[in-house]
Amino acid sequence: MRLIHAYIDGITRLNEFIGRWVAYLIFIIFGLLLFEVLMRYLFSNPTSWTNEFGQMLFGAYVVLSGGYVMAHRDHVNVDLLYASFGPRIRAWIDIFTSSMFFLFMAALLYFGSSMAWESIQGMETSYSAWNPPIWPIKAMIPLGTLLLLLQGIAKLLQDILIALGHEPAKHAEDAQ
């Protein structure tokens, strides 16, 4: 039981740490967009790199934040009936429906890793006027998927504990 609680706590803390740091990317993205607007409309000298760089950072932001969002149970769900159930019934429902999550994550990890590896091997660039390397952003896909998958396993373990009437892991409760 301690090992399960340690896993849940460790993965949740890891995703908390990464999620909090990744959140700061939004300020960089905002700064890039503001810079582009100023350059374009005040100085009539648009840049060739800010929009693309902002999109790349936003891609990393989205992909790397999945585990954090899951740790806080903030993913979109339809809870018309679900919210009216007690914690143990919700846990059983989550255990049952987690198979779809794990199937999707396995496919995303497999295909995302394949795409990222191919991009890294070819040192892929965007082929735009600025032509930055995009392989680092594509490498974020399997990394973000792995973080989300690990958090999904932690959530499944947490749901199993709740469904069986055990105490949930302390840090997982705090993240919710």
mmCIF file of the C-alpha atoms, coordinates in Angstrom:
data_MODEL
# 
_entry.id   MODEL 
# 
loop_
_atom_site.group_PDB 
_atom_site.id 
_atom_site.type_symbol 
_atom_site.label_atom_id 
_atom_site.label_alt_id 
_atom_site.label_comp_id 
_atom_site.label_asym_id 
_atom_site.label_entity_id 
_atom_site.label_seq_id 
_atom_site.pdbx_PDB_ins_code 
_atom_site.Cartn_x 
_atom_site.Cartn_y 
_atom_site.Cartn_z 
_atom_site.occupancy 
_atom_site.B_iso_or_equiv 
_atom_site.pdbx_formal_charge 
_atom_site.auth_seq_id 
_atom_site.auth_comp_id 
_atom_site.auth_asym_id 
_atom_site.auth_atom_id 
_atom_site.pdbx_PDB_model_num 
ATOM 1   C CA . MET A 1 1   ? 0.000   0.000  0.000   1.00 0.00 ? 1   MET A CA 1 
ATOM 2   C CA . ARG A 1 2   ? 2.850   2.388  0.828   1.00 0.00 ? 2   ARG A CA 1 
ATOM 3   C CA . LEU A 1 3   ? 4.434   1.734  -2.559  1.00 0.00 ? 3   LEU A CA 1 
ATOM 4   C CA . ILE A 1 4   ? 1.179   2.604  -4.336  1.00 0.00 ? 4   ILE A CA 1 
ATOM 5   C CA . HIS A 1 5   ? 0.817   5.795  -2.303  1.00 0.00 ? 5   HIS A CA 1 
ATOM 6   C CA . ALA A 1 6   ? 4.468   6.667  -3.004  1.00 0.00 ? 6   ALA A CA 1 
ATOM 7   C CA . TYR A 1 7   ? 3.961   6.171  -6.754  1.00 0.00 ? 7   TYR A CA 1 
ATOM 8   C CA . ILE A 1 8   ? 0.791   8.280  -6.821  1.00 0.00 ? 8   ILE A CA 1 
ATOM 9   C CA . ASP A 1 9   ? 2.453   10.996 -4.753  1.00 0.00 ? 9   ASP A CA 1 
ATOM 10  C CA . GLY A 1 10  ? 5.697   10.971 -6.761  1.00 0.00 ? 10  GLY A CA 1 
ATOM 11  C CA . ILE A 1 11  ? 4.052   11.153 -10.197 1.00 0.00 ? 11  ILE A CA 1 
ATOM 12  C CA . THR A 1 12  ? 1.605   13.809 -9.023  1.00 0.00 ? 12  THR A CA 1 
ATOM 13  C CA . ARG A 1 13  ? 4.473   15.895 -7.631  1.00 0.00 ? 13  ARG A CA 1 
ATOM 14  C CA . LEU A 1 14  ? 6.430   15.496 -10.883 1.00 0.00 ? 14  LEU A CA 1 
ATOM 15  C CA . ASN A 1 15  ? 3.458   16.657 -12.955 1.00 0.00 ? 15  ASN A CA 1 
ATOM 16  C CA . GLU A 1 16  ? 2.815   19.489 -10.485 1.00 0.00 ? 16  GLU A CA 1 
ATOM 17  C CA . PHE A 1 17  ? 6.406   20.675 -10.892 1.00 0.00 ? 17  PHE A CA 1 
ATOM 18  C CA . ILE A 1 18  ? 6.415   20.437 -14.689 1.00 0.00 ? 18  ILE A CA 1 
ATOM 19  C CA . GLY A 1 19  ? 2.927   21.924 -14.997 1.00 0.00 ? 19  GLY A CA 1 
ATOM 20  C CA . ARG A 1 20  ? 3.798   24.948 -12.888 1.00 0.00 ? 20  ARG A CA 1 
ATOM 21  C CA . TRP A 1 21  ? 6.925   25.660 -14.955 1.00 0.00 ? 21  TRP A CA 1 
ATOM 22  C CA . VAL A 1 22  ? 5.212   25.049 -18.278 1.00 0.00 ? 22  VAL A CA 1 
ATOM 23  C CA . ALA A 1 23  ? 2.495   27.519 -17.257 1.00 0.00 ? 23  ALA A CA 1 
ATOM 24  C CA . TYR A 1 24  ? 5.039   30.330 -17.524 1.00 0.00 ? 24  TYR A CA 1 
ATOM 25  C CA . LEU A 1 25  ? 5.298   29.700 -21.273 1.00 0.00 ? 25  LEU A CA 1 
ATOM 26  C CA . ILE A 1 26  ? 1.997   31.535 -21.667 1.00 0.00 ? 26  ILE A CA 1 
ATOM 27  C CA . PHE A 1 27  ? 3.723   34.773 -20.662 1.00 0.00 ? 27  PHE A CA 1 
ATOM 28  C CA . ILE A 1 28  ? 6.452   34.225 -23.246 1.00 0.00 ? 28  ILE A CA 1 
ATOM 29  C CA . ILE A 1 29  ? 3.815   33.495 -25.884 1.00 0.00 ? 29  ILE A CA 1 
ATOM 30  C CA . PHE A 1 30  ? 1.937   36.631 -24.885 1.00 0.00 ? 30  PHE A CA 1 
ATOM 31  C CA . GLY A 1 31  ? 5.155   38.656 -25.109 1.00 0.00 ? 31  GLY A CA 1 
ATOM 32  C CA . LEU A 1 32  ? 5.902   37.285 -28.564 1.00 0.00 ? 32  LEU A CA 1 
ATOM 33  C CA . LEU A 1 33  ? 2.432   38.157 -29.841 1.00 0.00 ? 33  LEU A CA 1 
ATOM 34  C CA . LEU A 1 34  ? 2.625   41.622 -28.334 1.00 0.00 ? 34  LEU A CA 1 
ATOM 35  C CA . PHE A 1 35  ? 6.076   42.126 -29.874 1.00 0.00 ? 35  PHE A CA 1 
ATOM 36  C CA . GLU A 1 36  ? 4.753   41.082 -33.296 1.00 0.00 ? 36  GLU A CA 1 
ATOM 37  C CA . VAL A 1 37  ? 1.801   43.459 -33.056 1.00 0.00 ? 37  VAL A CA 1 
ATOM 38  C CA . LEU A 1 38  ? 4.103   46.323 -32.091 1.00 0.00 ? 38  LEU A CA 1 
ATOM 39  C CA . MET A 1 39  ? 6.555   45.548 -34.876 1.00 0.00 ? 39  MET A CA 1 
ATOM 40  C CA . ARG A 1 40  ? 3.815   45.170 -37.463 1.00 0.00 ? 40  ARG A CA 1 
ATOM 41  C CA . TYR A 1 41  ? 1.562   48.107 -36.623 1.00 0.00 ? 41  TYR A CA 1 
ATOM 42  C CA . LEU A 1 42  ? 3.832   50.645 -34.941 1.00 0.00 ? 42  LEU A CA 1 
ATOM 43  C CA . PHE A 1 43  ? 7.008   50.123 -36.937 1.00 0.00 ? 43  PHE A CA 1 
ATOM 44  C CA . SER A 1 44  ? 5.599   48.589 -40.153 1.00 0.00 ? 44  SER A CA 1 
ATOM 45  C CA . ASN A 1 45  ? 8.290   45.930 -39.864 1.00 0.00 ? 45  ASN A CA 1 
ATOM 46  C CA . PRO A 1 46  ? 6.707   42.521 -39.187 1.00 0.00 ? 46  PRO A CA 1 
ATOM 47  C CA . THR A 1 47  ? 8.939   39.686 -38.073 1.00 0.00 ? 47  THR A CA 1 
ATOM 48  C CA . SER A 1 48  ? 9.217   36.338 -39.804 1.00 0.00 ? 48  SER A CA 1 
ATOM 49  C CA . TRP A 1 49  ? 9.671   34.319 -36.629 1.00 0.00 ? 49  TRP A CA 1 
ATOM 50  C CA . THR A 1 50  ? 7.411   35.432 -33.746 1.00 0.00 ? 50  THR A CA 1 
ATOM 51  C CA . ASN A 1 51  ? 4.167   33.774 -34.848 1.00 0.00 ? 51  ASN A CA 1 
ATOM 52  C CA . GLU A 1 52  ? 5.873   30.490 -35.633 1.00 0.00 ? 52  GLU A CA 1 
ATOM 53  C CA . PHE A 1 53  ? 7.876   30.532 -32.407 1.00 0.00 ? 53  PHE A CA 1 
ATOM 54  C CA . GLY A 1 54  ? 4.703   31.323 -30.441 1.00 0.00 ? 54  GLY A CA 1 
ATOM 55  C CA . GLN A 1 55  ? 2.943   28.377 -32.080 1.00 0.00 ? 55  GLN A CA 1 
ATOM 56  C CA . MET A 1 56  ? 5.851   26.086 -31.245 1.00 0.00 ? 56  MET A CA 1 
ATOM 57  C CA . LEU A 1 57  ? 5.840   27.175 -27.601 1.00 0.00 ? 57  LEU A CA 1 
ATOM 58  C CA . PHE A 1 58  ? 2.072   26.763 -27.448 1.00 0.00 ? 58  PHE A CA 1 
ATOM 59  C CA . GLY A 1 59  ? 2.439   23.213 -28.779 1.00 0.00 ? 59  GLY A CA 1 
ATOM 60  C CA . ALA A 1 60  ? 4.908   22.414 -26.001 1.00 0.00 ? 60  ALA A CA 1 
ATOM 61  C CA . TYR A 1 61  ? 2.617   24.142 -23.493 1.00 0.00 ? 61  TYR A CA 1 
ATOM 62  C CA . VAL A 1 62  ? -0.365  21.986 -24.473 1.00 0.00 ? 62  VAL A CA 1 
ATOM 63  C CA . VAL A 1 63  ? 1.497   18.689 -24.714 1.00 0.00 ? 63  VAL A CA 1 
ATOM 64  C CA . LEU A 1 64  ? 3.452   19.035 -21.464 1.00 0.00 ? 64  LEU A CA 1 
ATOM 65  C CA . SER A 1 65  ? 0.507   20.238 -19.374 1.00 0.00 ? 65  SER A CA 1 
ATOM 66  C CA . GLY A 1 66  ? -1.629  17.090 -19.763 1.00 0.00 ? 66  GLY A CA 1 
ATOM 67  C CA . GLY A 1 67  ? -0.314  15.329 -16.665 1.00 0.00 ? 67  GLY A CA 1 
ATOM 68  C CA . TYR A 1 68  ? -0.819  18.450 -14.548 1.00 0.00 ? 68  TYR A CA 1 
ATOM 69  C CA . VAL A 1 69  ? -4.371  18.849 -15.808 1.00 0.00 ? 69  VAL A CA 1 
ATOM 70  C CA . MET A 1 70  ? -5.136  15.200 -15.066 1.00 0.00 ? 70  MET A CA 1 
ATOM 71  C CA . ALA A 1 71  ? -3.628  15.462 -11.576 1.00 0.00 ? 71  ALA A CA 1 
ATOM 72  C CA . HIS A 1 72  ? -6.129  18.236 -10.889 1.00 0.00 ? 72  HIS A CA 1 
ATOM 73  C CA . ARG A 1 73  ? -8.934  16.355 -12.673 1.00 0.00 ? 73  ARG A CA 1 
ATOM 74  C CA . ASP A 1 74  ? -9.540  19.351 -14.903 1.00 0.00 ? 74  ASP A CA 1 
ATOM 75  C CA . HIS A 1 75  ? -9.957  17.548 -18.223 1.00 0.00 ? 75  HIS A CA 1 
ATOM 76  C CA . VAL A 1 76  ? -13.316 18.078 -19.845 1.00 0.00 ? 76  VAL A CA 1 
ATOM 77  C CA . ASN A 1 77  ? -15.888 15.455 -18.988 1.00 0.00 ? 77  ASN A CA 1 
ATOM 78  C CA . VAL A 1 78  ? -19.639 15.118 -19.159 1.00 0.00 ? 78  VAL A CA 1 
ATOM 79  C CA . ASP A 1 79  ? -20.885 14.730 -15.637 1.00 0.00 ? 79  ASP A CA 1 
ATOM 80  C CA . LEU A 1 80  ? -24.654 14.967 -15.912 1.00 0.00 ? 80  LEU A CA 1 
ATOM 81  C CA . LEU A 1 81  ? -25.091 11.707 -14.007 1.00 0.00 ? 81  LEU A CA 1 
ATOM 82  C CA . TYR A 1 82  ? -21.515 11.148 -12.883 1.00 0.00 ? 82  TYR A CA 1 
ATOM 83  C CA . ALA A 1 83  ? -21.509 14.076 -10.430 1.00 0.00 ? 83  ALA A CA 1 
ATOM 84  C CA . SER A 1 84  ? -24.548 12.712 -8.608  1.00 0.00 ? 84  SER A CA 1 
ATOM 85  C CA . PHE A 1 85  ? -22.779 9.442  -7.712  1.00 0.00 ? 85  PHE A CA 1 
ATOM 86  C CA . GLY A 1 86  ? -20.720 8.907  -4.595  1.00 0.00 ? 86  GLY A CA 1 
ATOM 87  C CA . PRO A 1 87  ? -16.904 8.689  -4.675  1.00 0.00 ? 87  PRO A CA 1 
ATOM 88  C CA . ARG A 1 88  ? -16.793 4.867  -4.753  1.00 0.00 ? 88  ARG A CA 1 
ATOM 89  C CA . ILE A 1 89  ? -19.229 4.559  -7.668  1.00 0.00 ? 89  ILE A CA 1 
ATOM 90  C CA . ARG A 1 90  ? -17.381 7.306  -9.575  1.00 0.00 ? 90  ARG A CA 1 
ATOM 91  C CA . ALA A 1 91  ? -14.142 5.415  -8.939  1.00 0.00 ? 91  ALA A CA 1 
ATOM 92  C CA . TRP A 1 92  ? -15.644 2.197  -10.365 1.00 0.00 ? 92  TRP A CA 1 
ATOM 93  C CA . ILE A 1 93  ? -16.889 4.093  -13.423 1.00 0.00 ? 93  ILE A CA 1 
ATOM 94  C CA . ASP A 1 94  ? -13.435 5.637  -13.888 1.00 0.00 ? 94  ASP A CA 1 
ATOM 95  C CA . ILE A 1 95  ? -11.793 2.209  -13.601 1.00 0.00 ? 95  ILE A CA 1 
ATOM 96  C CA . PHE A 1 96  ? -14.134 0.842  -16.260 1.00 0.00 ? 96  PHE A CA 1 
ATOM 97  C CA . THR A 1 97  ? -13.679 3.779  -18.657 1.00 0.00 ? 97  THR A CA 1 
ATOM 98  C CA . SER A 1 98  ? -9.913  4.012  -18.155 1.00 0.00 ? 98  SER A CA 1 
ATOM 99  C CA . SER A 1 99  ? -9.434  1.264  -20.748 1.00 0.00 ? 99  SER A CA 1 
ATOM 100 C CA . MET A 1 100 ? -10.285 3.800  -23.468 1.00 0.00 ? 100 MET A CA 1 
ATOM 101 C CA . PHE A 1 101 ? -7.774  6.241  -22.009 1.00 0.00 ? 101 PHE A CA 1 
ATOM 102 C CA . PHE A 1 102 ? -5.004  3.637  -21.965 1.00 0.00 ? 102 PHE A CA 1 
ATOM 103 C CA . LEU A 1 103 ? -5.761  2.510  -25.524 1.00 0.00 ? 103 LEU A CA 1 
ATOM 104 C CA . PHE A 1 104 ? -5.572  6.101  -26.747 1.00 0.00 ? 104 PHE A CA 1 
ATOM 105 C CA . MET A 1 105 ? -2.401  6.779  -24.770 1.00 0.00 ? 105 MET A CA 1 
ATOM 106 C CA . ALA A 1 106 ? -0.723  3.627  -26.106 1.00 0.00 ? 106 ALA A CA 1 
ATOM 107 C CA . ALA A 1 107 ? -1.493  4.688  -29.681 1.00 0.00 ? 107 ALA A CA 1 
ATOM 108 C CA . LEU A 1 108 ? -0.363  8.263  -29.023 1.00 0.00 ? 108 LEU A CA 1 
ATOM 109 C CA . LEU A 1 109 ? 2.849   7.088  -27.387 1.00 0.00 ? 109 LEU A CA 1 
ATOM 110 C CA . TYR A 1 110 ? 3.608   4.660  -30.214 1.00 0.00 ? 110 TYR A CA 1 
ATOM 111 C CA . PHE A 1 111 ? 2.834   6.989  -33.123 1.00 0.00 ? 111 PHE A CA 1 
ATOM 112 C CA . GLY A 1 112 ? 4.103   10.124 -31.354 1.00 0.00 ? 112 GLY A CA 1 
ATOM 113 C CA . SER A 1 113 ? 7.412   8.438  -30.527 1.00 0.00 ? 113 SER A CA 1 
ATOM 114 C CA . SER A 1 114 ? 7.753   7.178  -34.079 1.00 0.00 ? 114 SER A CA 1 
ATOM 115 C CA . MET A 1 115 ? 7.071   10.645 -35.502 1.00 0.00 ? 115 MET A CA 1 
ATOM 116 C CA . ALA A 1 116 ? 9.417   12.321 -33.023 1.00 0.00 ? 116 ALA A CA 1 
ATOM 117 C CA . TRP A 1 117 ? 12.224  9.820  -33.676 1.00 0.00 ? 117 TRP A CA 1 
ATOM 118 C CA . GLU A 1 118 ? 11.906  10.297 -37.428 1.00 0.00 ? 118 GLU A CA 1 
ATOM 119 C CA . SER A 1 119 ? 11.976  14.068 -36.944 1.00 0.00 ? 119 SER A CA 1 
ATOM 120 C CA . ILE A 1 120 ? 15.049  13.884 -34.687 1.00 0.00 ? 120 ILE A CA 1 
ATOM 121 C CA . GLN A 1 121 ? 16.903  11.604 -37.089 1.00 0.00 ? 121 GLN A CA 1 
ATOM 122 C CA . GLY A 1 122 ? 16.237  13.953 -39.990 1.00 0.00 ? 122 GLY A CA 1 
ATOM 123 C CA . MET A 1 123 ? 16.875  17.081 -37.874 1.00 0.00 ? 123 MET A CA 1 
ATOM 124 C CA . GLU A 1 124 ? 13.547  18.319 -39.272 1.00 0.00 ? 124 GLU A CA 1 
ATOM 125 C CA . THR A 1 125 ? 12.962  22.022 -39.784 1.00 0.00 ? 125 THR A CA 1 
ATOM 126 C CA . SER A 1 126 ? 9.780   23.914 -40.574 1.00 0.00 ? 126 SER A CA 1 
ATOM 127 C CA . TYR A 1 127 ? 10.725  24.899 -44.143 1.00 0.00 ? 127 TYR A CA 1 
ATOM 128 C CA . SER A 1 128 ? 9.381   28.391 -43.527 1.00 0.00 ? 128 SER A CA 1 
ATOM 129 C CA . ALA A 1 129 ? 11.196  31.669 -44.152 1.00 0.00 ? 129 ALA A CA 1 
ATOM 130 C CA . TRP A 1 130 ? 12.642  31.448 -40.638 1.00 0.00 ? 130 TRP A CA 1 
ATOM 131 C CA . ASN A 1 131 ? 13.182  27.653 -40.898 1.00 0.00 ? 131 ASN A CA 1 
ATOM 132 C CA . PRO A 1 132 ? 13.707  26.724 -37.217 1.00 0.00 ? 132 PRO A CA 1 
ATOM 133 C CA . PRO A 1 133 ? 14.257  23.142 -36.102 1.00 0.00 ? 133 PRO A CA 1 
ATOM 134 C CA . ILE A 1 134 ? 10.955  21.559 -35.134 1.00 0.00 ? 134 ILE A CA 1 
ATOM 135 C CA . TRP A 1 135 ? 12.312  18.243 -33.909 1.00 0.00 ? 135 TRP A CA 1 
ATOM 136 C CA . PRO A 1 136 ? 12.586  19.544 -30.305 1.00 0.00 ? 136 PRO A CA 1 
ATOM 137 C CA . ILE A 1 137 ? 8.868   20.363 -30.290 1.00 0.00 ? 137 ILE A CA 1 
ATOM 138 C CA . LYS A 1 138 ? 7.984   16.996 -31.816 1.00 0.00 ? 138 LYS A CA 1 
ATOM 139 C CA . ALA A 1 139 ? 10.111  15.353 -29.117 1.00 0.00 ? 139 ALA A CA 1 
ATOM 140 C CA . MET A 1 140 ? 7.758   16.921 -26.555 1.00 0.00 ? 140 MET A CA 1 
ATOM 141 C CA . ILE A 1 141 ? 4.899   14.729 -27.848 1.00 0.00 ? 141 ILE A CA 1 
ATOM 142 C CA . PRO A 1 142 ? 6.156   11.399 -26.454 1.00 0.00 ? 142 PRO A CA 1 
ATOM 143 C CA . LEU A 1 143 ? 7.455   13.158 -23.328 1.00 0.00 ? 143 LEU A CA 1 
ATOM 144 C CA . GLY A 1 144 ? 4.098   14.807 -22.644 1.00 0.00 ? 144 GLY A CA 1 
ATOM 145 C CA . THR A 1 145 ? 2.304   11.549 -23.484 1.00 0.00 ? 145 THR A CA 1 
ATOM 146 C CA . LEU A 1 146 ? 4.508   9.656  -21.047 1.00 0.00 ? 146 LEU A CA 1 
ATOM 147 C CA . LEU A 1 147 ? 3.797   12.193 -18.279 1.00 0.00 ? 147 LEU A CA 1 
ATOM 148 C CA . LEU A 1 148 ? 0.067   11.932 -18.960 1.00 0.00 ? 148 LEU A CA 1 
ATOM 149 C CA . LEU A 1 149 ? 0.236   8.140  -19.091 1.00 0.00 ? 149 LEU A CA 1 
ATOM 150 C CA . LEU A 1 150 ? 2.093   7.975  -15.765 1.00 0.00 ? 150 LEU A CA 1 
ATOM 151 C CA . GLN A 1 151 ? -0.505  10.289 -14.224 1.00 0.00 ? 151 GLN A CA 1 
ATOM 152 C CA . GLY A 1 152 ? -3.243  8.105  -15.717 1.00 0.00 ? 152 GLY A CA 1 
ATOM 153 C CA . ILE A 1 153 ? -1.741  5.074  -13.994 1.00 0.00 ? 153 ILE A CA 1 
ATOM 154 C CA . ALA A 1 154 ? -1.623  7.055  -10.748 1.00 0.00 ? 154 ALA A CA 1 
ATOM 155 C CA . LYS A 1 155 ? -5.283  8.010  -11.219 1.00 0.00 ? 155 LYS A CA 1 
ATOM 156 C CA . LEU A 1 156 ? -6.231  4.394  -11.920 1.00 0.00 ? 156 LEU A CA 1 
ATOM 157 C CA . LEU A 1 157 ? -4.428  3.265  -8.760  1.00 0.00 ? 157 LEU A CA 1 
ATOM 158 C CA . GLN A 1 158 ? -6.156  6.049  -6.830  1.00 0.00 ? 158 GLN A CA 1 
ATOM 159 C CA . ASP A 1 159 ? -9.544  4.971  -8.223  1.00 0.00 ? 159 ASP A CA 1 
ATOM 160 C CA . ILE A 1 160 ? -8.875  1.347  -7.293  1.00 0.00 ? 160 ILE A CA 1 
ATOM 161 C CA . LEU A 1 161 ? -8.034  2.394  -3.731  1.00 0.00 ? 161 LEU A CA 1 
ATOM 162 C CA . ILE A 1 162 ? -11.202 4.479  -3.487  1.00 0.00 ? 162 ILE A CA 1 
ATOM 163 C CA . ALA A 1 163 ? -13.377 1.759  -5.081  1.00 0.00 ? 163 ALA A CA 1 
ATOM 164 C CA . LEU A 1 164 ? -12.082 -0.783 -2.565  1.00 0.00 ? 164 LEU A CA 1 
ATOM 165 C CA . GLY A 1 165 ? -12.772 1.575  0.335   1.00 0.00 ? 165 GLY A CA 1 
ATOM 166 C CA . HIS A 1 166 ? -9.170  2.526  1.139   1.00 0.00 ? 166 HIS A CA 1 
ATOM 167 C CA . GLU A 1 167 ? -7.873  5.974  1.932   1.00 0.00 ? 167 GLU A CA 1 
ATOM 168 C CA . PRO A 1 168 ? -6.812  7.937  -1.164  1.00 0.00 ? 168 PRO A CA 1 
ATOM 169 C CA . ALA A 1 169 ? -3.212  9.074  -1.399  1.00 0.00 ? 169 ALA A CA 1 
ATOM 170 C CA . LYS A 1 170 ? -2.712  12.359 0.458   1.00 0.00 ? 170 LYS A CA 1 
ATOM 171 C CA . HIS A 1 171 ? -1.053  14.410 -2.315  1.00 0.00 ? 171 HIS A CA 1 
ATOM 172 C CA . ALA A 1 172 ? -3.582  13.210 -4.894  1.00 0.00 ? 172 ALA A CA 1 
ATOM 173 C CA . GLU A 1 173 ? -6.377  14.561 -2.687  1.00 0.00 ? 173 GLU A CA 1 
ATOM 174 C CA . ASP A 1 174 ? -4.604  17.918 -2.445  1.00 0.00 ? 174 ASP A CA 1 
ATOM 175 C CA . ALA A 1 175 ? -4.208  18.145 -6.244  1.00 0.00 ? 175 ALA A CA 1 
ATOM 176 C CA . GLN A 1 176 ? -7.953  17.759 -6.671  1.00 0.00 ? 176 GLN A CA 1 
# 
